Every structure is written in structure tokens, then in C-alpha cells.
mmCIF file with all atom_site columns, C-alpha atoms in Angstrom:
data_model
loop_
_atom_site.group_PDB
_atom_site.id
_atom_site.type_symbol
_atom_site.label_atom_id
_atom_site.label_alt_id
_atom_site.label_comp_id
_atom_site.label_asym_id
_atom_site.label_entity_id
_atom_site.label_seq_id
_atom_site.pdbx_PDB_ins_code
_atom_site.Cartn_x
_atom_site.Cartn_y
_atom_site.Cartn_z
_atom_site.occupancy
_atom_site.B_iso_or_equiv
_atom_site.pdbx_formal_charge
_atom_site.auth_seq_id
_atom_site.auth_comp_id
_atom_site.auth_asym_id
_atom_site.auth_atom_id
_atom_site.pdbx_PDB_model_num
ATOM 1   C CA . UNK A 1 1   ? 47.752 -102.875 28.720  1.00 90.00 ? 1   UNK A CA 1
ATOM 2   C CA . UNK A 1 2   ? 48.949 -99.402  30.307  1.00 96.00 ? 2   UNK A CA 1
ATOM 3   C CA . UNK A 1 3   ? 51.659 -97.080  29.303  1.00 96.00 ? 3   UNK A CA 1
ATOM 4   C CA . UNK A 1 4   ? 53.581 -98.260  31.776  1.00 95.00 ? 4   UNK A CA 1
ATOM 5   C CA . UNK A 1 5   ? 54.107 -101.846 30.905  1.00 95.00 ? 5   UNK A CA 1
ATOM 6   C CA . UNK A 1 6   ? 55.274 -101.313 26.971  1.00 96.00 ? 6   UNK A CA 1
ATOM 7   C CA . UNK A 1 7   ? 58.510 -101.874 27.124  1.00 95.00 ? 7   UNK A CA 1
ATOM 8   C CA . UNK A 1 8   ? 61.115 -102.282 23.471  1.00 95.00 ? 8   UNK A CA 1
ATOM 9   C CA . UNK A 1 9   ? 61.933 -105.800 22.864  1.00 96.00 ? 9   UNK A CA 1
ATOM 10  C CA . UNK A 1 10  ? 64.622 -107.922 24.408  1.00 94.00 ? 10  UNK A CA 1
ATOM 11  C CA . UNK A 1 11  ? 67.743 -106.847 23.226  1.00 94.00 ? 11  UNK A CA 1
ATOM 12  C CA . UNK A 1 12  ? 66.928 -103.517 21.016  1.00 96.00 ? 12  UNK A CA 1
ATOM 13  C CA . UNK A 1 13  ? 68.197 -101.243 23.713  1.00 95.00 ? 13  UNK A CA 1
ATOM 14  C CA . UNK A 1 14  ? 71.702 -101.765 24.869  1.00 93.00 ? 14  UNK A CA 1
ATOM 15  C CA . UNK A 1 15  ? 74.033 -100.116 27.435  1.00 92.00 ? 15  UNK A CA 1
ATOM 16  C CA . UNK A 1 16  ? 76.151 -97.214  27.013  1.00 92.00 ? 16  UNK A CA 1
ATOM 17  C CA . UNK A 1 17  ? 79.519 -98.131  27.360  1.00 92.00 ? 17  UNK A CA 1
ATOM 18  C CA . UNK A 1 18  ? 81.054 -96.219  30.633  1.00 93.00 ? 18  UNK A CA 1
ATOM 19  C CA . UNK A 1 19  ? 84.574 -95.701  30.116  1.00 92.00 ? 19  UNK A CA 1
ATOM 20  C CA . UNK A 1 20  ? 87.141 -94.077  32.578  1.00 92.00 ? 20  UNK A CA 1
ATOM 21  C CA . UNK A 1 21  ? 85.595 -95.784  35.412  1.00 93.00 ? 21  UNK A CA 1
ATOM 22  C CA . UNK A 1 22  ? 88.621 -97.759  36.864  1.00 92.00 ? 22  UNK A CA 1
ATOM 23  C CA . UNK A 1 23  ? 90.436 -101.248 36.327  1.00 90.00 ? 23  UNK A CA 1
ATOM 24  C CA . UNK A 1 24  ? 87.405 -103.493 36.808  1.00 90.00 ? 24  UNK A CA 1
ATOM 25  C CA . UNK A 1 25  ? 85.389 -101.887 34.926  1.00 88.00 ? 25  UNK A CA 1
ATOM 26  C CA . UNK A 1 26  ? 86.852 -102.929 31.707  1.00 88.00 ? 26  UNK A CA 1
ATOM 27  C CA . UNK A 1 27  ? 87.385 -99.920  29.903  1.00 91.00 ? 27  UNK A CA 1
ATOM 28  C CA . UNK A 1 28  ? 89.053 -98.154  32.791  1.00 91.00 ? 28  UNK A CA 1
ATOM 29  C CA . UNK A 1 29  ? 92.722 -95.941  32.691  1.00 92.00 ? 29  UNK A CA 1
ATOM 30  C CA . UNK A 1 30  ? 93.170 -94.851  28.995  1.00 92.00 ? 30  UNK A CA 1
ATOM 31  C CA . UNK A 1 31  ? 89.416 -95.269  28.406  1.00 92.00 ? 31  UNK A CA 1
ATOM 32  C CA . UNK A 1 32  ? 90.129 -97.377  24.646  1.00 91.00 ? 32  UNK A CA 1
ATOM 33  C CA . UNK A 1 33  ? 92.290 -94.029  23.528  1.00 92.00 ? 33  UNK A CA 1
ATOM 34  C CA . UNK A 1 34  ? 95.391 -95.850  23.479  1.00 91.00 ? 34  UNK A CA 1
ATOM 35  C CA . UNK A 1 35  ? 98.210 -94.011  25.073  1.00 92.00 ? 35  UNK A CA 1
ATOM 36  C CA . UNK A 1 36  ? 99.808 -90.834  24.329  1.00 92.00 ? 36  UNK A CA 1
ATOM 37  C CA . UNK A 1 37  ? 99.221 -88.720  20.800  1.00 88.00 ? 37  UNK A CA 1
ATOM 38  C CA . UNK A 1 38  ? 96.437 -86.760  19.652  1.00 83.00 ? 38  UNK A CA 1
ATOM 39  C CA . UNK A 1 39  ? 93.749 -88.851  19.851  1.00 87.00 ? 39  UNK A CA 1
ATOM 40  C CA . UNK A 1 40  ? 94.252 -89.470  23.677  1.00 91.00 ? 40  UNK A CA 1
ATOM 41  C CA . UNK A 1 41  ? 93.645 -86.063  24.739  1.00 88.00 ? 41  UNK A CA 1
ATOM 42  C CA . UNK A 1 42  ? 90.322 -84.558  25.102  1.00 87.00 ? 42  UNK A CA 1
ATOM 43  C CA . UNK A 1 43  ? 89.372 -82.045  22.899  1.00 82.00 ? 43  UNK A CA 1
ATOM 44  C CA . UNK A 1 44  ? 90.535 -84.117  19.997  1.00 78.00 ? 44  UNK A CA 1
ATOM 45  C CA . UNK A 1 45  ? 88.539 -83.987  16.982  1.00 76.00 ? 45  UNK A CA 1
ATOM 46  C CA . UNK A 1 46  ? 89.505 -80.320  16.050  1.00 75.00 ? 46  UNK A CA 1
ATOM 47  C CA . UNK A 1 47  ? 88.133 -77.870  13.552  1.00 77.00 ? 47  UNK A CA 1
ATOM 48  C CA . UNK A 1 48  ? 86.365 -78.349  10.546  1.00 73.00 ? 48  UNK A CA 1
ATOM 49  C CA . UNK A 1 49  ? 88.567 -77.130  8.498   1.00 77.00 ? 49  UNK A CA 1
ATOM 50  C CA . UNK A 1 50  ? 92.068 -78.397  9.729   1.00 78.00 ? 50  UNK A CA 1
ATOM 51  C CA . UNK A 1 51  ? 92.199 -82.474  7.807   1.00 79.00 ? 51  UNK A CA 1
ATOM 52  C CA . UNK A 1 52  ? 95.584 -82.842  7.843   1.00 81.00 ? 52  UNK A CA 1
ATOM 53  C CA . UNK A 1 53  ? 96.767 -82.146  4.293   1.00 84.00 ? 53  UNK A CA 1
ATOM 54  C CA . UNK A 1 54  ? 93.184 -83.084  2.571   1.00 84.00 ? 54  UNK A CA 1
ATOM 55  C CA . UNK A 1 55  ? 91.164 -80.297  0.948   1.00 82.00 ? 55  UNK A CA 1
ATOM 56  C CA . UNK A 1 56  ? 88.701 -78.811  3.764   1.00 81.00 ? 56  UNK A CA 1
ATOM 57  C CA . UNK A 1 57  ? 85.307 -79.180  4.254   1.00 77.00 ? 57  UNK A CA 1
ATOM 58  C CA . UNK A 1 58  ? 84.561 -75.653  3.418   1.00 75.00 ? 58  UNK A CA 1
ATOM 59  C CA . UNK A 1 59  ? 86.252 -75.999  0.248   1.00 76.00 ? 59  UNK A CA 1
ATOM 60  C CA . UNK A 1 60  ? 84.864 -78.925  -0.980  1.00 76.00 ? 60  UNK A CA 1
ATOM 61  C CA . UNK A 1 61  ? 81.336 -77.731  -0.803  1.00 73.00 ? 61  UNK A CA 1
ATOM 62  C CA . UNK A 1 62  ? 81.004 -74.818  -2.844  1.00 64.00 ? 62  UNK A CA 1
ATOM 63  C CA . UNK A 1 63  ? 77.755 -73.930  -2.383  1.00 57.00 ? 63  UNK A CA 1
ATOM 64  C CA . UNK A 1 64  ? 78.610 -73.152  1.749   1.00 52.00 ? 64  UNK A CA 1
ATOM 65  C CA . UNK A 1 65  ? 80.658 -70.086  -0.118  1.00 54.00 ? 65  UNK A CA 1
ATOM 66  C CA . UNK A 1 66  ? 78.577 -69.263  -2.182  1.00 57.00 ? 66  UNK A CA 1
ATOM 67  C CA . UNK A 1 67  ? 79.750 -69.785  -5.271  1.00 61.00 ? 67  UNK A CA 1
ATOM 68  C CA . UNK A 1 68  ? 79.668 -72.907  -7.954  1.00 64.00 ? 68  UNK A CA 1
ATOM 69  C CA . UNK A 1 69  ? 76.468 -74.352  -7.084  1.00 67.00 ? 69  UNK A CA 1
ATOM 70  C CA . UNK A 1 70  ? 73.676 -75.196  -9.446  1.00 70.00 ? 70  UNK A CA 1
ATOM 71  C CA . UNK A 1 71  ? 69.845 -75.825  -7.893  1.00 74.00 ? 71  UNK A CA 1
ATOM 72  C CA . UNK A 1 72  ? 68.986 -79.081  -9.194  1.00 78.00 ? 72  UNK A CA 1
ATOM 73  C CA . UNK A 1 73  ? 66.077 -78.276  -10.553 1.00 85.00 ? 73  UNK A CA 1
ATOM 74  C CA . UNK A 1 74  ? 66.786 -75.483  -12.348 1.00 88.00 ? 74  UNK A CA 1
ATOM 75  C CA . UNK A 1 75  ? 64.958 -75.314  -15.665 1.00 92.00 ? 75  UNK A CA 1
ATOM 76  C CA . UNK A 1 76  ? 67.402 -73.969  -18.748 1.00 93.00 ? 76  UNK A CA 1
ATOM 77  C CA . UNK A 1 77  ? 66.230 -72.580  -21.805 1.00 96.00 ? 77  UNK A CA 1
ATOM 78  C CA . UNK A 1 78  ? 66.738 -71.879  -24.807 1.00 96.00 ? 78  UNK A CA 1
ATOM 79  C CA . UNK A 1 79  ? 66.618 -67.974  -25.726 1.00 96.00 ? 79  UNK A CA 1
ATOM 80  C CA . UNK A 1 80  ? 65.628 -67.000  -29.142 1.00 96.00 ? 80  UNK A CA 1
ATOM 81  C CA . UNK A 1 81  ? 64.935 -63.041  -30.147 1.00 95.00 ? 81  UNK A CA 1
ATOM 82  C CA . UNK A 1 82  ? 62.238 -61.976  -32.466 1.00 94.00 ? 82  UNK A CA 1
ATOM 83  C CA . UNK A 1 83  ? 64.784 -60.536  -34.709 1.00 93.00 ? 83  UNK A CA 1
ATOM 84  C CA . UNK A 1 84  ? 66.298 -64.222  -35.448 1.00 94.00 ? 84  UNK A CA 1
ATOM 85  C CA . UNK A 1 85  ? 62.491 -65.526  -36.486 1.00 94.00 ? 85  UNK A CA 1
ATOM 86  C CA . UNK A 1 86  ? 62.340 -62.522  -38.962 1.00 91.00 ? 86  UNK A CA 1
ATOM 87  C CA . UNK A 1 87  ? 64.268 -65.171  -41.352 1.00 91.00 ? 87  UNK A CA 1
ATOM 88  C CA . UNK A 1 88  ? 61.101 -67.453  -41.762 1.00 94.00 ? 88  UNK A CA 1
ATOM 89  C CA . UNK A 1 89  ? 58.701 -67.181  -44.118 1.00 93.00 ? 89  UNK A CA 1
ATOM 90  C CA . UNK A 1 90  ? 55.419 -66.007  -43.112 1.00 93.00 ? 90  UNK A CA 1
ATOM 91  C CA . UNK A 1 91  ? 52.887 -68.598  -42.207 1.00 93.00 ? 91  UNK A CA 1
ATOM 92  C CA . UNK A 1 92  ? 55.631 -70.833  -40.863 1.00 93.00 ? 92  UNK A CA 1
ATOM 93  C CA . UNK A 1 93  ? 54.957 -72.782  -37.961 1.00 95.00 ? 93  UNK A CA 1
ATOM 94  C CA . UNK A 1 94  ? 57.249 -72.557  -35.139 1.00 95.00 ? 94  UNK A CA 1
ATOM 95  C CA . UNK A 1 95  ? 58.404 -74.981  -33.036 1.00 95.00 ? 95  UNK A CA 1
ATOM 96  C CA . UNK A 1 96  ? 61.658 -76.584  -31.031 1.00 95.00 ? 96  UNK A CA 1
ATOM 97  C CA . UNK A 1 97  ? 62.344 -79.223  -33.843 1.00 95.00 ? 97  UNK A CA 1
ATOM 98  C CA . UNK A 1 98  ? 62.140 -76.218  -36.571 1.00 95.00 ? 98  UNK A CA 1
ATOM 99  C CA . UNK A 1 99  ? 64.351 -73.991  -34.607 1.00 96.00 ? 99  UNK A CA 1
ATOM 100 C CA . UNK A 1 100 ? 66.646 -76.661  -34.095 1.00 96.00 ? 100 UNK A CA 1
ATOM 101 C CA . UNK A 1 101 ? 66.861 -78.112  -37.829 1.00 95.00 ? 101 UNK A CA 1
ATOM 102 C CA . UNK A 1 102 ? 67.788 -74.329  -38.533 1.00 94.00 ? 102 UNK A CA 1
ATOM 103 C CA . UNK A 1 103 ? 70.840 -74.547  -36.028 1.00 94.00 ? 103 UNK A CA 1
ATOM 104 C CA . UNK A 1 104 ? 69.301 -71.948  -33.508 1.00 94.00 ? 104 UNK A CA 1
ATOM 105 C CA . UNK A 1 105 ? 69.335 -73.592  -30.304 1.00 95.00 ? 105 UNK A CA 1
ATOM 106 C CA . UNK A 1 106 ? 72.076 -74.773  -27.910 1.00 94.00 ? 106 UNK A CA 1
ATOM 107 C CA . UNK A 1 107 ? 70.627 -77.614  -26.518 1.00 94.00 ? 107 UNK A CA 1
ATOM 108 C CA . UNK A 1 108 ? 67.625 -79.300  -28.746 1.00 93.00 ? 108 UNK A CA 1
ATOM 109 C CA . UNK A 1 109 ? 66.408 -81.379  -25.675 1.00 94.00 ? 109 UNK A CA 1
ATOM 110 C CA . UNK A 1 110 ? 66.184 -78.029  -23.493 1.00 95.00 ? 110 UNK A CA 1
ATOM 111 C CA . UNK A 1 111 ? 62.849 -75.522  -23.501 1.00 97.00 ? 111 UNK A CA 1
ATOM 112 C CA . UNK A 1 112 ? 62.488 -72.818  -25.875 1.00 97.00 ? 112 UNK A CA 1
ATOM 113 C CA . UNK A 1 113 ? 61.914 -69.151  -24.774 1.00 97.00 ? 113 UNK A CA 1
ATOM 114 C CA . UNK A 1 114 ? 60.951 -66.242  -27.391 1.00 96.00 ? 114 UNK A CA 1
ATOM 115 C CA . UNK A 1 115 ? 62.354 -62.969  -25.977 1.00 96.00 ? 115 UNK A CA 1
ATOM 116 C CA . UNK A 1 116 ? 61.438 -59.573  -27.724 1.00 94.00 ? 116 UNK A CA 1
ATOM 117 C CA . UNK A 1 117 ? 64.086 -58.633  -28.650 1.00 92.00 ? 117 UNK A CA 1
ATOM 118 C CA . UNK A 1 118 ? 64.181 -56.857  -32.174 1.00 92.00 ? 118 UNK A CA 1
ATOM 119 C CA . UNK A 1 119 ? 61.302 -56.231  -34.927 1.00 92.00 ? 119 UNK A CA 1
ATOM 120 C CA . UNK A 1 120 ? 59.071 -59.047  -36.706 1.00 92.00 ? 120 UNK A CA 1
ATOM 121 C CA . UNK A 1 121 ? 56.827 -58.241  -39.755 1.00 92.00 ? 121 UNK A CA 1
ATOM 122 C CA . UNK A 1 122 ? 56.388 -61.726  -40.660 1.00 93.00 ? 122 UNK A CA 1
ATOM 123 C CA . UNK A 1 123 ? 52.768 -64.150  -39.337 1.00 95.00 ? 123 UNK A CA 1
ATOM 124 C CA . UNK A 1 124 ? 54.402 -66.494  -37.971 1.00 95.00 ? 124 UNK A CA 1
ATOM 125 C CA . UNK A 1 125 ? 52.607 -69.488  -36.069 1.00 96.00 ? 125 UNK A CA 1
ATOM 126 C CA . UNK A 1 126 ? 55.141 -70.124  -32.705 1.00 96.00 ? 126 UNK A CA 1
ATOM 127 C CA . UNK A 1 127 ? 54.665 -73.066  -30.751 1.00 96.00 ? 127 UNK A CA 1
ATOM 128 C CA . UNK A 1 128 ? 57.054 -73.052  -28.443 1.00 96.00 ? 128 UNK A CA 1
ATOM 129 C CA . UNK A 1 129 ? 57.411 -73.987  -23.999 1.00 96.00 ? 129 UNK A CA 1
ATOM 130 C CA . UNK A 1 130 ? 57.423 -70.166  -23.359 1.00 96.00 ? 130 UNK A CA 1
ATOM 131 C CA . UNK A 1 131 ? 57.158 -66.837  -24.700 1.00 97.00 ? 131 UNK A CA 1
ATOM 132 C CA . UNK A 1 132 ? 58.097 -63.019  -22.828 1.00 96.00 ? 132 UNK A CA 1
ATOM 133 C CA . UNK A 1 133 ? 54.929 -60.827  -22.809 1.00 96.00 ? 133 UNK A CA 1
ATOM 134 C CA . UNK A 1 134 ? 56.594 -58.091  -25.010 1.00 95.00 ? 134 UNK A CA 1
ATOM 135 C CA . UNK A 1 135 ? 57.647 -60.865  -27.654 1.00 96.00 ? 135 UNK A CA 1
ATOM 136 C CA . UNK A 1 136 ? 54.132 -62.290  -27.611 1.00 96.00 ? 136 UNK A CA 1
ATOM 137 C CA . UNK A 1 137 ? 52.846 -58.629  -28.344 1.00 95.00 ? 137 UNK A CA 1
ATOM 138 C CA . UNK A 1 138 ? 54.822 -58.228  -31.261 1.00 95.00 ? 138 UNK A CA 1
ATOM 139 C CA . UNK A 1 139 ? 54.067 -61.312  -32.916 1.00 95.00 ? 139 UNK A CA 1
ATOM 140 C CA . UNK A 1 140 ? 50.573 -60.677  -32.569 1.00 95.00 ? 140 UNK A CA 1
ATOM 141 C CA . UNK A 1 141 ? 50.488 -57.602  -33.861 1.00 95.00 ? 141 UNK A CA 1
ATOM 142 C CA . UNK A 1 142 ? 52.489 -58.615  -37.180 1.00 94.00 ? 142 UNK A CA 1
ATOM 143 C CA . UNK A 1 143 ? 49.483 -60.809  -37.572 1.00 95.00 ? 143 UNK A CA 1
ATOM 144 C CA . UNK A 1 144 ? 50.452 -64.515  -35.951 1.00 95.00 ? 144 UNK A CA 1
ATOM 145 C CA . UNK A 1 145 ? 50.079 -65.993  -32.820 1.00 95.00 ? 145 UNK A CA 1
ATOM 146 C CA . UNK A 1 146 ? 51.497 -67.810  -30.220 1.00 96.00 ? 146 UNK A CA 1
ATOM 147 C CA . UNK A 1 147 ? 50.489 -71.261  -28.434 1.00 96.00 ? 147 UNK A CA 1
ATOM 148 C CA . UNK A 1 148 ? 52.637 -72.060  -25.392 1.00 95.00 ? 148 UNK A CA 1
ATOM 149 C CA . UNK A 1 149 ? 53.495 -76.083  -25.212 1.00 95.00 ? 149 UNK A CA 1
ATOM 150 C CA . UNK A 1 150 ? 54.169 -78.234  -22.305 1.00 83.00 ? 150 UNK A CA 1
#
């Protein structure tokens, strides 16, 4: 067999229609536009944004502006400051389900993030997803430490 004798099966390639090419040819005169009105004259199809009366494209898709759009896999945290852990008791143990029994997240099924915000004198054990390098000083340095979980 040679390049030049494949050939796609009977019947997956059809013809292009030719319209506008007189009486006989079946789709001759109007060319299937009808007659008359905007859809007979070439150039039809206009711009994107002109839809007759529905919202436009542009407007419809906010991201195209700019605006409104959220990445779908954008990761959300939680944020909690150093300053709110200062309530716990030192030796505590840290984690989402703690800080959520306590009331101090938004969202209990999103990540938690330790920012350094404020002072901590308390050991305190934090397990948590992640932790700011100036928050993870801090804790140390009253004495506890940090594991990051998955």
C-alpha cells in the first residue's frame, strides 16, 4: 500500500454545497436566504455585541472585562493571627477542628493559614495546612512548634 491509494471511507467525506450557481443547480437565485430582510444580505451576522435586545457577549462573560471572575482552582484559606492563639493554654495542640470548635474560622472545610500578626508567649503545638515564616518564628521562639499538614 502507498500514500497514494489511502483514501477515507465511502461516504465520510461529502460535498460542499455550492450555492448561487444558477436554476439547475438547485440552490441557485436566493442561494437558501429566503428573500428580502437581514438575513439575505451579505454581511449579515453583525457584531458581537449587537443581539437584538439580549445581554451581549461581552457582558455576559465577565472575566473578558476583567472583573468578576474567580480561577477555579483557587485555594482559600482560612487566616488566623498569632494574637488570636494567645487565648490557648500552653501546651495546646493546634489544629483546624480546634480552631473551629472555638468559632475562629469562616469556613471549617477550607485550609488554615497562621499569619504573624501580633505577640504569642504561650508553647503552643500548631498543626495546621500552612504557616507565614514570621508567624512560624514567633511560635518557635515562645517555645512550641509548628508541623504543616496536608
Amino acid at each position: 500500500m502507498k500514500l497514494n491509494d489511502l483514501q477515507p471511507n465511502e461516504g465520510a467525506k461529502k460535498d460542499r454545497k455550492r450555492v448561487g450557481r444558477g436554476l439547475g443547480a438547485g440552490q441557485g437565485k436566493t442561494a437558501g436566504r429566503g428573500t428580502k430582510g437581514q438575513g439575505s444580505r451579505s454581511g449579515e451576522g453583525g457584531h458581537l455585541y449587537r443581539q437584538g435586545g439580549n445581554l451581549p457577549f461581552y457582558r455576559r462573560l465577565p472575566f473578558i472585562r476583567g472583573e468578576g471572575f474567580t480561577p477555579p482552582n483557587q485555594v482559600e484559606y482560612n487566616e488566623v493571627s498569632l494574637e488570636q492563639l494567645a487565648r490557648f493554654e500552653a501546651g495546646t495542640e493546634v489544629t483546624r477542628e480546634v480552631l473551629a470548635a472555638e468559632n475562629m474560622l469562616r469556613k471549617a472545610k477550607n485550609p488554615v493559614v497562621i499569619l504573624g500578626n501580633g505577640e504569642l508567649n504561650v508553647a503552643l503545638k500548631v498543626r495546621v495546612q500552612r504557616v507565614t515564616k514570621g508567624a512560624r518564628e514567633k511560635i518557635e521562639s515562645a517555645g512550641g512548634s509548628v508541623e504543616i499538614v496536608a
